[in-house]
mmCIF file of C-alpha atoms in Angstrom:
data_model
loop_
_atom_site.group_PDB
_atom_site.id
_atom_site.type_symbol
_atom_site.label_atom_id
_atom_site.label_comp_id
_atom_site.label_asym_id
_atom_site.label_seq_id
_atom_site.Cartn_x
_atom_site.Cartn_y
_atom_site.Cartn_z
ATOM 1 C CA UNK A 23 0.000 0.000 0.000
ATOM 2 C CA UNK A 24 2.932 2.302 0.655
ATOM 3 C CA UNK A 25 4.035 2.136 -2.988
ATOM 4 C CA UNK A 26 0.493 3.036 -4.113
ATOM 5 C CA UNK A 27 0.574 6.077 -1.837
ATOM 6 C CA UNK A 28 3.991 7.083 -3.212
ATOM 7 C CA UNK A 29 2.622 6.859 -6.761
ATOM 8 C CA UNK A 30 -0.421 8.957 -5.812
ATOM 9 C CA UNK A 31 1.792 11.550 -4.117
ATOM 10 C CA UNK A 32 3.971 11.838 -7.217
ATOM 11 C CA UNK A 33 0.854 12.178 -9.360
ATOM 12 C CA UNK A 34 -0.415 15.043 -7.200
ATOM 13 C CA UNK A 35 3.007 16.682 -7.567
ATOM 14 C CA UNK A 36 2.578 16.649 -11.354
ATOM 15 C CA UNK A 37 4.918 13.790 -12.263
ATOM 16 C CA UNK A 38 3.623 12.482 -15.598
ATOM 17 C CA UNK A 39 4.642 8.862 -15.119
ATOM 18 C CA UNK A 40 2.986 8.802 -11.708
ATOM 19 C CA UNK A 41 -0.150 10.383 -13.185
ATOM 20 C CA UNK A 42 -0.223 7.643 -15.812
ATOM 21 C CA UNK A 43 0.360 4.916 -13.203
ATOM 22 C CA UNK A 44 -2.405 6.375 -11.039
ATOM 23 C CA UNK A 45 -4.700 6.161 -14.052
ATOM 24 C CA UNK A 46 -3.679 2.523 -14.511
ATOM 25 C CA UNK A 47 -4.382 1.730 -10.872
ATOM 26 C CA UNK A 48 -7.881 3.194 -11.106
ATOM 27 C CA UNK A 49 -8.613 1.723 -14.538
ATOM 28 C CA UNK A 50 -7.613 -1.825 -13.595
ATOM 29 C CA UNK A 51 -8.444 -1.673 -9.877
ATOM 30 C CA UNK A 52 -4.859 -2.257 -8.746
ATOM 31 C CA UNK A 53 -4.718 -1.530 -5.020
ATOM 32 C CA UNK A 54 -7.817 0.684 -5.272
ATOM 33 C CA UNK A 55 -11.438 0.283 -6.332
ATOM 34 C CA UNK A 56 -11.879 0.392 -10.104
ATOM 35 C CA UNK A 57 -12.964 3.916 -11.079
ATOM 36 C CA UNK A 58 -12.925 4.682 -14.803
ATOM 37 C CA UNK A 59 -13.769 8.350 -14.224
ATOM 38 C CA UNK A 60 -10.781 8.780 -11.908
ATOM 39 C CA UNK A 61 -8.604 6.877 -14.395
ATOM 40 C CA UNK A 62 -9.798 9.155 -17.194
ATOM 41 C CA UNK A 63 -8.874 12.225 -15.146
ATOM 42 C CA UNK A 64 -5.342 10.975 -14.426
ATOM 43 C CA UNK A 65 -4.744 9.787 -17.974
ATOM 44 C CA UNK A 66 -5.861 13.177 -19.283
ATOM 45 C CA UNK A 67 -3.464 15.024 -16.973
ATOM 46 C CA UNK A 68 -0.526 12.837 -18.012
ATOM 47 C CA UNK A 69 -1.528 13.023 -21.696
ATOM 48 C CA UNK A 70 -1.578 16.815 -21.619
ATOM 49 C CA UNK A 71 2.000 16.584 -20.363
ATOM 50 C CA UNK A 72 3.022 14.464 -23.359
ATOM 51 C CA UNK A 73 2.792 10.917 -21.963
ATOM 52 C CA UNK A 74 2.124 8.635 -24.962
ATOM 53 C CA UNK A 75 0.496 5.668 -23.192
ATOM 54 C CA UNK A 76 -1.709 8.006 -21.146
ATOM 55 C CA UNK A 77 -2.827 9.781 -24.323
ATOM 56 C CA UNK A 78 -3.718 6.389 -25.811
ATOM 57 C CA UNK A 79 -5.717 5.321 -22.759
ATOM 58 C CA UNK A 80 -7.514 8.665 -22.519
ATOM 59 C CA UNK A 81 -8.390 8.488 -26.207
ATOM 60 C CA UNK A 82 -9.513 4.879 -25.804
ATOM 61 C CA UNK A 83 -11.856 5.823 -22.962
ATOM 62 C CA UNK A 84 -13.282 8.678 -25.062
ATOM 63 C CA UNK A 85 -13.775 6.434 -28.122
ATOM 64 C CA UNK A 86 -15.416 3.608 -26.206
ATOM 65 C CA UNK A 87 -17.471 5.663 -23.787
ATOM 66 C CA UNK A 88 -16.256 3.678 -20.792
ATOM 67 C CA UNK A 89 -16.679 6.724 -18.557
ATOM 68 C CA UNK A 90 -20.257 7.258 -19.697
ATOM 69 C CA UNK A 91 -19.908 9.387 -22.820
ATOM 70 C CA UNK A 92 -18.528 8.670 -26.292
ATOM 71 C CA UNK A 93 -16.538 11.543 -27.800
ATOM 72 C CA UNK A 94 -15.134 10.394 -31.145
ATOM 73 C CA UNK A 95 -13.530 13.714 -32.042
ATOM 74 C CA UNK A 96 -11.642 14.105 -28.766
ATOM 75 C CA UNK A 97 -10.859 10.393 -28.628
ATOM 76 C CA UNK A 98 -9.267 10.395 -32.073
ATOM 77 C CA UNK A 99 -7.385 13.612 -31.288
ATOM 78 C CA UNK A 100 -5.738 11.935 -28.295
ATOM 79 C CA UNK A 101 -5.166 8.675 -30.162
ATOM 80 C CA UNK A 102 -3.386 10.710 -32.860
ATOM 81 C CA UNK A 103 -1.327 12.492 -30.200
ATOM 82 C CA UNK A 104 -0.308 9.123 -28.752
ATOM 83 C CA UNK A 105 0.530 7.781 -32.227
ATOM 84 C CA UNK A 106 2.654 10.860 -32.935
ATOM 85 C CA UNK A 107 4.466 10.191 -29.650
ATOM 86 C CA UNK A 108 5.192 6.633 -30.824
ATOM 87 C CA UNK A 109 2.587 4.551 -28.982
ATOM 88 C CA UNK A 110 2.203 1.350 -31.021
ATOM 89 C CA UNK A 111 -1.359 0.654 -29.872
ATOM 90 C CA UNK A 112 -2.375 4.157 -30.887
ATOM 91 C CA UNK A 113 -0.814 3.763 -34.335
ATOM 92 C CA UNK A 114 -2.884 0.614 -34.896
ATOM 93 C CA UNK A 115 -6.105 2.086 -33.540
ATOM 94 C CA UNK A 116 -5.755 5.284 -35.558
ATOM 95 C CA UNK A 117 -5.051 3.279 -38.712
ATOM 96 C CA UNK A 118 -8.203 1.207 -38.162
ATOM 97 C CA UNK A 119 -10.228 4.332 -37.436
ATOM 98 C CA UNK A 120 -9.087 5.914 -40.706
ATOM 99 C CA UNK A 121 -9.734 2.692 -42.609
ATOM 100 C CA UNK A 122 -13.266 2.288 -41.254
ATOM 101 C CA UNK A 123 -14.042 6.000 -40.905
ATOM 102 C CA UNK A 124 -14.670 5.680 -37.179
ATOM 103 C CA UNK A 125 -14.930 9.225 -35.861
ATOM 104 C CA UNK A 126 -12.730 10.524 -38.680
ATOM 105 C CA UNK A 127 -13.178 10.828 -42.411
ATOM 106 C CA UNK A 128 -12.399 7.474 -44.045
ATOM 107 C CA UNK A 129 -8.903 7.724 -45.497
ATOM 108 C CA UNK A 130 -7.189 4.616 -46.905
ATOM 109 C CA UNK A 131 -3.979 6.549 -47.562
ATOM 110 C CA UNK A 132 -3.588 7.535 -43.911
ATOM 111 C CA UNK A 133 -4.494 4.020 -42.762
ATOM 112 C CA UNK A 134 -1.894 2.529 -45.117
ATOM 113 C CA UNK A 135 0.807 4.952 -43.948
ATOM 114 C CA UNK A 136 0.091 4.226 -40.304
ATOM 115 C CA UNK A 137 0.234 0.464 -40.884
ATOM 116 C CA UNK A 138 3.498 1.056 -42.717
ATOM 117 C CA UNK A 139 4.819 3.028 -39.719
ATOM 118 C CA UNK A 140 3.773 0.246 -37.344
ATOM 119 C CA UNK A 141 5.321 -2.447 -39.526
ATOM 120 C CA UNK A 142 8.657 -0.608 -39.481
ATOM 121 C CA UNK A 143 8.704 -0.993 -35.694
ATOM 122 C CA UNK A 144 8.250 -4.760 -36.003
ATOM 123 C CA UNK A 145 4.581 -4.739 -35.022
ATOM 124 C CA UNK A 146 3.085 -8.020 -36.233
ATOM 125 C CA UNK A 147 -0.476 -6.696 -36.432
ATOM 126 C CA UNK A 148 0.621 -3.738 -38.564
ATOM 127 C CA UNK A 149 2.512 -6.155 -40.831
ATOM 128 C CA UNK A 150 -0.690 -8.154 -41.224
ATOM 129 C CA UNK A 151 -2.794 -5.152 -42.223
ATOM 130 C CA UNK A 152 -0.062 -3.903 -44.537
ATOM 131 C CA UNK A 153 -0.117 -7.329 -46.188
ATOM 132 C CA UNK A 154 -3.871 -7.013 -46.637
ATOM 133 C CA UNK A 155 -3.351 -3.604 -48.264
ATOM 134 C CA UNK A 156 -1.134 -5.230 -50.888
ATOM 135 C CA UNK A 157 -3.418 -8.233 -51.238
ATOM 136 C CA UNK A 158 -6.605 -6.198 -51.714
ATOM 137 C CA UNK A 159 -5.165 -3.063 -53.308
ATOM 138 C CA UNK A 160 -5.937 -0.692 -50.442
ATOM 139 C CA UNK A 161 -4.214 2.579 -51.428
ATOM 140 C CA UNK A 162 -1.646 0.592 -53.435
ATOM 141 C CA UNK A 163 -1.732 -1.584 -56.518
ATOM 142 C CA UNK A 164 -2.356 -5.205 -55.596
ATOM 143 C CA UNK A 165 0.983 -6.975 -55.282
ATOM 144 C CA UNK A 166 0.915 -10.658 -54.353
ATOM 145 C CA UNK A 167 4.626 -10.883 -53.547
ATOM 146 C CA UNK A 168 4.570 -7.902 -51.193
ATOM 147 C CA UNK A 169 1.340 -9.148 -49.629
ATOM 148 C CA UNK A 170 2.885 -12.551 -48.994
ATOM 149 C CA UNK A 171 6.060 -10.978 -47.565
ATOM 150 C CA UNK A 172 4.145 -8.878 -45.037
ATOM 151 C CA UNK A 173 1.637 -11.582 -44.135
ATOM 152 C CA UNK A 174 4.387 -14.149 -43.547
ATOM 153 C CA UNK A 175 6.330 -11.633 -41.477
ATOM 154 C CA UNK A 176 3.217 -10.981 -39.375
ATOM 155 C CA UNK A 177 2.729 -14.680 -38.683
ATOM 156 C CA UNK A 178 6.443 -15.196 -37.983
ATOM 157 C CA UNK A 179 6.210 -12.406 -35.398
ATOM 158 C CA UNK A 180 3.307 -14.170 -33.677
ATOM 159 C CA UNK A 181 0.230 -12.548 -35.203
ATOM 160 C CA UNK A 182 -2.827 -14.773 -35.316
ATOM 161 C CA UNK A 183 -6.026 -13.959 -37.161
ATOM 162 C CA UNK A 184 -9.004 -13.705 -34.813
ATOM 163 C CA UNK A 185 -11.704 -16.251 -35.625
ATOM 164 C CA UNK A 186 -15.374 -15.733 -34.811
ATOM 165 C CA UNK A 187 -17.380 -18.889 -34.131
#
């Protein structure tokens, strides 16, 4: 419990990492009661200070409405901020949002570029979606060899395709 209190104290003092960790504790109920609204508040504070993972989590809460209200515009703004700061999850989510037009104007070019960015970091899921771009001709000419290269790389890096029963 002492370490939780030290994290909270650092958060109150404005330490970004502690603000993020406080958000995590409230979001997941680690040492405290789960409180998504409190988590949202701490993530937002850390995100405003430039913390990538906090920006992702704040955007995620906004996009999903976990705190009671969906705000697609604000959610995507923070997801983009997190992606710009290098958060891999944010890069993937923003790419999907552009591809499907979720809260942003549908834009295959931006989705493709984000999947490309993720693939360059070794992200298996980004490799998979980049492979699909080449397979289906999403923003690029269909190219079977490139599709196969990226799809194989995704599977070699542990990506598995979700299956609905």
